[in-house]
PDB file of C-alpha atoms in Angstrom:
ATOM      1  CA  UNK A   1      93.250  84.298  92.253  1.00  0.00           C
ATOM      2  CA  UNK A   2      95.458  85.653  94.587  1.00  0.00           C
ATOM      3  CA  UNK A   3      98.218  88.320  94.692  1.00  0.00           C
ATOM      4  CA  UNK A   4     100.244  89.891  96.745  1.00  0.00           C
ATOM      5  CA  UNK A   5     101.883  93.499  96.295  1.00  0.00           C
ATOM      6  CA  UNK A   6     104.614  95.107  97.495  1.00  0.00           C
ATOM      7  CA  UNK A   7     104.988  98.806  97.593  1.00  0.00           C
ATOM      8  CA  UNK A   8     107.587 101.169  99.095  1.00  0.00           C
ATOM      9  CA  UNK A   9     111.574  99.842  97.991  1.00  0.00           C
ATOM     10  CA  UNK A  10     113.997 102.124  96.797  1.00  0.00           C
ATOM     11  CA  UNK A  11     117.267 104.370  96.875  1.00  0.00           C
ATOM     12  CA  UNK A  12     118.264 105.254 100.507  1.00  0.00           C
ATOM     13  CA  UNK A  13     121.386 106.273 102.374  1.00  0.00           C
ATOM     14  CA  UNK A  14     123.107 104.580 104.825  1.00  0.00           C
ATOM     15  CA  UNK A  15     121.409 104.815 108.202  1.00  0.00           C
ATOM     16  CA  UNK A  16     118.190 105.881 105.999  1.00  0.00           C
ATOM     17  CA  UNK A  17     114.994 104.308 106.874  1.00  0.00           C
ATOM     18  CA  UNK A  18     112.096 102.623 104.427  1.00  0.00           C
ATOM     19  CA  UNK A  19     108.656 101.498 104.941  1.00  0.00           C
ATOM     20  CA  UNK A  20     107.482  98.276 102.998  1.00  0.00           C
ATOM     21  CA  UNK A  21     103.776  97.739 102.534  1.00  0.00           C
ATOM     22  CA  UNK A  22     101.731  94.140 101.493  1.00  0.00           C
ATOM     23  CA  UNK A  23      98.832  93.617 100.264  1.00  0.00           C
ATOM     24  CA  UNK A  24      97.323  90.145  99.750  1.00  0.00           C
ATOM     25  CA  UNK A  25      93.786  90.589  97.761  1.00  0.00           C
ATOM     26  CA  UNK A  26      92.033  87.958  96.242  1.00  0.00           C
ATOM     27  CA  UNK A  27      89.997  85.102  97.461  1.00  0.00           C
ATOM     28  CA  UNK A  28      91.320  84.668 100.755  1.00  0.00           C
ATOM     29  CA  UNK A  29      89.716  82.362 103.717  1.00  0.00           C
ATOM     30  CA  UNK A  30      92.485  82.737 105.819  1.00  0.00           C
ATOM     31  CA  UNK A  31      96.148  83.669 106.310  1.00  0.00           C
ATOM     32  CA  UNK A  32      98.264  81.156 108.317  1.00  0.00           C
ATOM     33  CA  UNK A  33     101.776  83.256 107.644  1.00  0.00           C
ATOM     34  CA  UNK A  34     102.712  86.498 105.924  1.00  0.00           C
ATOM     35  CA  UNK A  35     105.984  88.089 105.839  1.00  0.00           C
ATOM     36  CA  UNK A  36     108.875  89.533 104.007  1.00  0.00           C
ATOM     37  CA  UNK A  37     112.119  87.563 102.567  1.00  0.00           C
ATOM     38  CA  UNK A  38     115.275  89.212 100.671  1.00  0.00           C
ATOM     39  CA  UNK A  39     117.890  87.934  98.081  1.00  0.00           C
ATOM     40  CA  UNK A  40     120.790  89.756  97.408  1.00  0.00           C
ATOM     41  CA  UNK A  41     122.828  89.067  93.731  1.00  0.00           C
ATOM     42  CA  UNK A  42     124.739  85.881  94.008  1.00  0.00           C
ATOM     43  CA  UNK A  43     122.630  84.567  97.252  1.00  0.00           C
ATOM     44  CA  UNK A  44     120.200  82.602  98.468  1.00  0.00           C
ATOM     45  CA  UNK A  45     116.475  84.126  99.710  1.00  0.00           C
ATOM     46  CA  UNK A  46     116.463  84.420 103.123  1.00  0.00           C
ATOM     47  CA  UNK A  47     113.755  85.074 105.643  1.00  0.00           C
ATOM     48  CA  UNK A  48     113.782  88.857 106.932  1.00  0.00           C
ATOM     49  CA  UNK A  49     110.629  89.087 109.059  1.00  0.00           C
ATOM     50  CA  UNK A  50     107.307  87.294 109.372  1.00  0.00           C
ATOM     51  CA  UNK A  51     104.100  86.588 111.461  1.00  0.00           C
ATOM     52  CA  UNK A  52     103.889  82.615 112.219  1.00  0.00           C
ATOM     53  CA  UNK A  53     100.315  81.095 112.260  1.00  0.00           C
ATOM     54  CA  UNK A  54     100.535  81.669 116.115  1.00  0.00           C
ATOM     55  CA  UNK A  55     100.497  85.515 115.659  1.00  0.00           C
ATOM     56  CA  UNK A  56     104.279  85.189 117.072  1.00  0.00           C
ATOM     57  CA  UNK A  57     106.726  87.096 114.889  1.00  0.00           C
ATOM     58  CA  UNK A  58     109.958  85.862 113.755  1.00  0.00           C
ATOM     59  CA  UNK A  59     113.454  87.760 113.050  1.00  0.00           C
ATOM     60  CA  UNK A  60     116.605  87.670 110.661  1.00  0.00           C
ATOM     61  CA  UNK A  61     119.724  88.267 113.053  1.00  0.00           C
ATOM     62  CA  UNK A  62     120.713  90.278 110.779  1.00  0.00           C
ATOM     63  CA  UNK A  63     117.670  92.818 111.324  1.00  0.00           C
ATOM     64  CA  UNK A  64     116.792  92.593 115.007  1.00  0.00           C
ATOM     65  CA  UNK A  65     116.516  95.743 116.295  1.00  0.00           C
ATOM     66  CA  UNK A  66     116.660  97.606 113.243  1.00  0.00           C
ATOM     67  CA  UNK A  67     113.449  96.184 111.363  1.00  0.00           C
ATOM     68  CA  UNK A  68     110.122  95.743 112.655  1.00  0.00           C
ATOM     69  CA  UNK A  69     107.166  94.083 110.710  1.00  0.00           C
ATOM     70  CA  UNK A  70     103.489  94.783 111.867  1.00  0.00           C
ATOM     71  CA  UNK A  71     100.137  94.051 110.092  1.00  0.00           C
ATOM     72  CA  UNK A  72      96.471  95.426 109.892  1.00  0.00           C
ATOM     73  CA  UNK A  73      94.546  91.971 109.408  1.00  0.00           C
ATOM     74  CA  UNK A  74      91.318  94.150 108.237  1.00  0.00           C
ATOM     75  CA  UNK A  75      93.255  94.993 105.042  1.00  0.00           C
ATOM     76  CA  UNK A  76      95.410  91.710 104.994  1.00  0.00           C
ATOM     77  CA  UNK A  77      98.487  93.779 104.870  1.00  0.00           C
ATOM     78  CA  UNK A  78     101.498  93.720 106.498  1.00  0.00           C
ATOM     79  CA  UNK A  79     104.522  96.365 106.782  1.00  0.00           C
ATOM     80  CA  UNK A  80     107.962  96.490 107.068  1.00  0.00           C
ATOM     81  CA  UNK A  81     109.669  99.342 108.924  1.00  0.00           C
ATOM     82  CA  UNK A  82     113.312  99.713 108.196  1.00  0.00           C
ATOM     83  CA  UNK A  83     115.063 101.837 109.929  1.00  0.00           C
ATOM     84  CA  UNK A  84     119.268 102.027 110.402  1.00  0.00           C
ATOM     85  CA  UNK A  85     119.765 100.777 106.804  1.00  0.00           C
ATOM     86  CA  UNK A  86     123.478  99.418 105.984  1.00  0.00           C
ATOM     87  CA  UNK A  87     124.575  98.614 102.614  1.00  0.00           C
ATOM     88  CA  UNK A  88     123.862  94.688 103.257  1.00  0.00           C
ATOM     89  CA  UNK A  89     120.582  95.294 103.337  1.00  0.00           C
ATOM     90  CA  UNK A  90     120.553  95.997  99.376  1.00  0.00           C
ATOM     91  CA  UNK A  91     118.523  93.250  97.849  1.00  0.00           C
ATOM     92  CA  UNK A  92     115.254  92.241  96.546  1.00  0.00           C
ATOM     93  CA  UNK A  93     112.462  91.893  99.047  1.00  0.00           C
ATOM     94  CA  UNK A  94     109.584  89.864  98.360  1.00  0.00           C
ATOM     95  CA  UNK A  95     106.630  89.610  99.832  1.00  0.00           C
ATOM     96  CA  UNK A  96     105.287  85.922 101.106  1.00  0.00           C
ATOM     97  CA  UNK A  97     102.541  83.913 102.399  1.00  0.00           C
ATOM     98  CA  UNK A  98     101.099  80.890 103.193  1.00  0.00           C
ATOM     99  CA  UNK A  99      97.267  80.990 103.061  1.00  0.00           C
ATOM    100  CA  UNK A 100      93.768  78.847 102.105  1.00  0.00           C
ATOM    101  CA  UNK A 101      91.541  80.310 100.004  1.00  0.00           C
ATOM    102  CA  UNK A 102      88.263  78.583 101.084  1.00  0.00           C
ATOM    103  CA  UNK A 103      87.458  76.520 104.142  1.00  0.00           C
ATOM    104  CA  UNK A 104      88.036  73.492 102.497  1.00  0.00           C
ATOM    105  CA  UNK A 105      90.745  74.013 100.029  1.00  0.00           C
ATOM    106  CA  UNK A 106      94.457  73.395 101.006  1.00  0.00           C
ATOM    107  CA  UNK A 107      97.112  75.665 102.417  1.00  0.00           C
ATOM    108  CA  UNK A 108      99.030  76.905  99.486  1.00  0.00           C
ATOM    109  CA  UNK A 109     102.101  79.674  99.694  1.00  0.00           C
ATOM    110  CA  UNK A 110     102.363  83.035  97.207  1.00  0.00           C
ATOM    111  CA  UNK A 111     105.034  85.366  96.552  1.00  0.00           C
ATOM    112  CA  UNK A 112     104.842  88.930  95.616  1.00  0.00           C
ATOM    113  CA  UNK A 113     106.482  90.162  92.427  1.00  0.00           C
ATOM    114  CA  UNK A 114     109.235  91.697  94.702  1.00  0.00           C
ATOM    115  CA  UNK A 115     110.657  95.796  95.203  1.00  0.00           C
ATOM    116  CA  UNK A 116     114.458  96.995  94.834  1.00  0.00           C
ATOM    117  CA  UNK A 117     115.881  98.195  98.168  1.00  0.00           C
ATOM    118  CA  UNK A 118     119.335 100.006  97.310  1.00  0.00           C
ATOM    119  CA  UNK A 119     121.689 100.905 100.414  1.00  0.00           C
ATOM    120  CA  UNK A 120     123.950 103.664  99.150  1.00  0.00           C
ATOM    121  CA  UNK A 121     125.804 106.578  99.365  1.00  0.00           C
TER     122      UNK A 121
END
């Protein structure tokens, strides 16, 4: 079994910052993707940050230069820093990857339960 769990949403002002933590534990081989995603009330998830299997990272528009995500493979964790926060940003963030438990099995993708980020004043 695999899970992944997310630590570190809540309340913040606008122009607050927030640190997101991730950890995947379980039987892992090997992880191919990890990353965060968002949905809002009303919308669709949407991609906020990741790693690709290349180690490359990939950006929301709406976060570039605001966010940055950064991992410590030894603990099969990634983070999210969030700094400048705007009201927007309010939503759900969940945690994601796509992973293979053993050298043999398939890839198969998880999602984290998710944490509340809240962009207020």
């Amino acid at each position: 079994q695999v899970q992944l769990v997310e630590s570190g949403g809540g309340l913040v002002q606008p122009g607050g910052s927030l640190r997101l933590s991730c950890a995947a534990s379980g039987s892992i081989f090997y992880i191919f993707t990890m990353g965060w995603y968002r949905q809002a009330p009303g919308k669709q998830r949407e991609l906020v940050a990741r790693f690709t299997a290349g180690g490359t990272t990939n950006y929301a528009d709406a976060v570039k230069g605001r966010f940055t995500i950064s991992r410590d493979n030894t603990k099969n964790t990634v983070y999210l820093q969030m700094d400048s926060l705007k009201p927007e940003d309010t939503a759900a963030y969940y945690c994601h990857a796509n992973l293979r438990r053993t050298s043999w099995g398939r890839m198969d993708e998880y999602w984290g339960q998710g944490t509340q980020v809240t962009v207020s004043s």
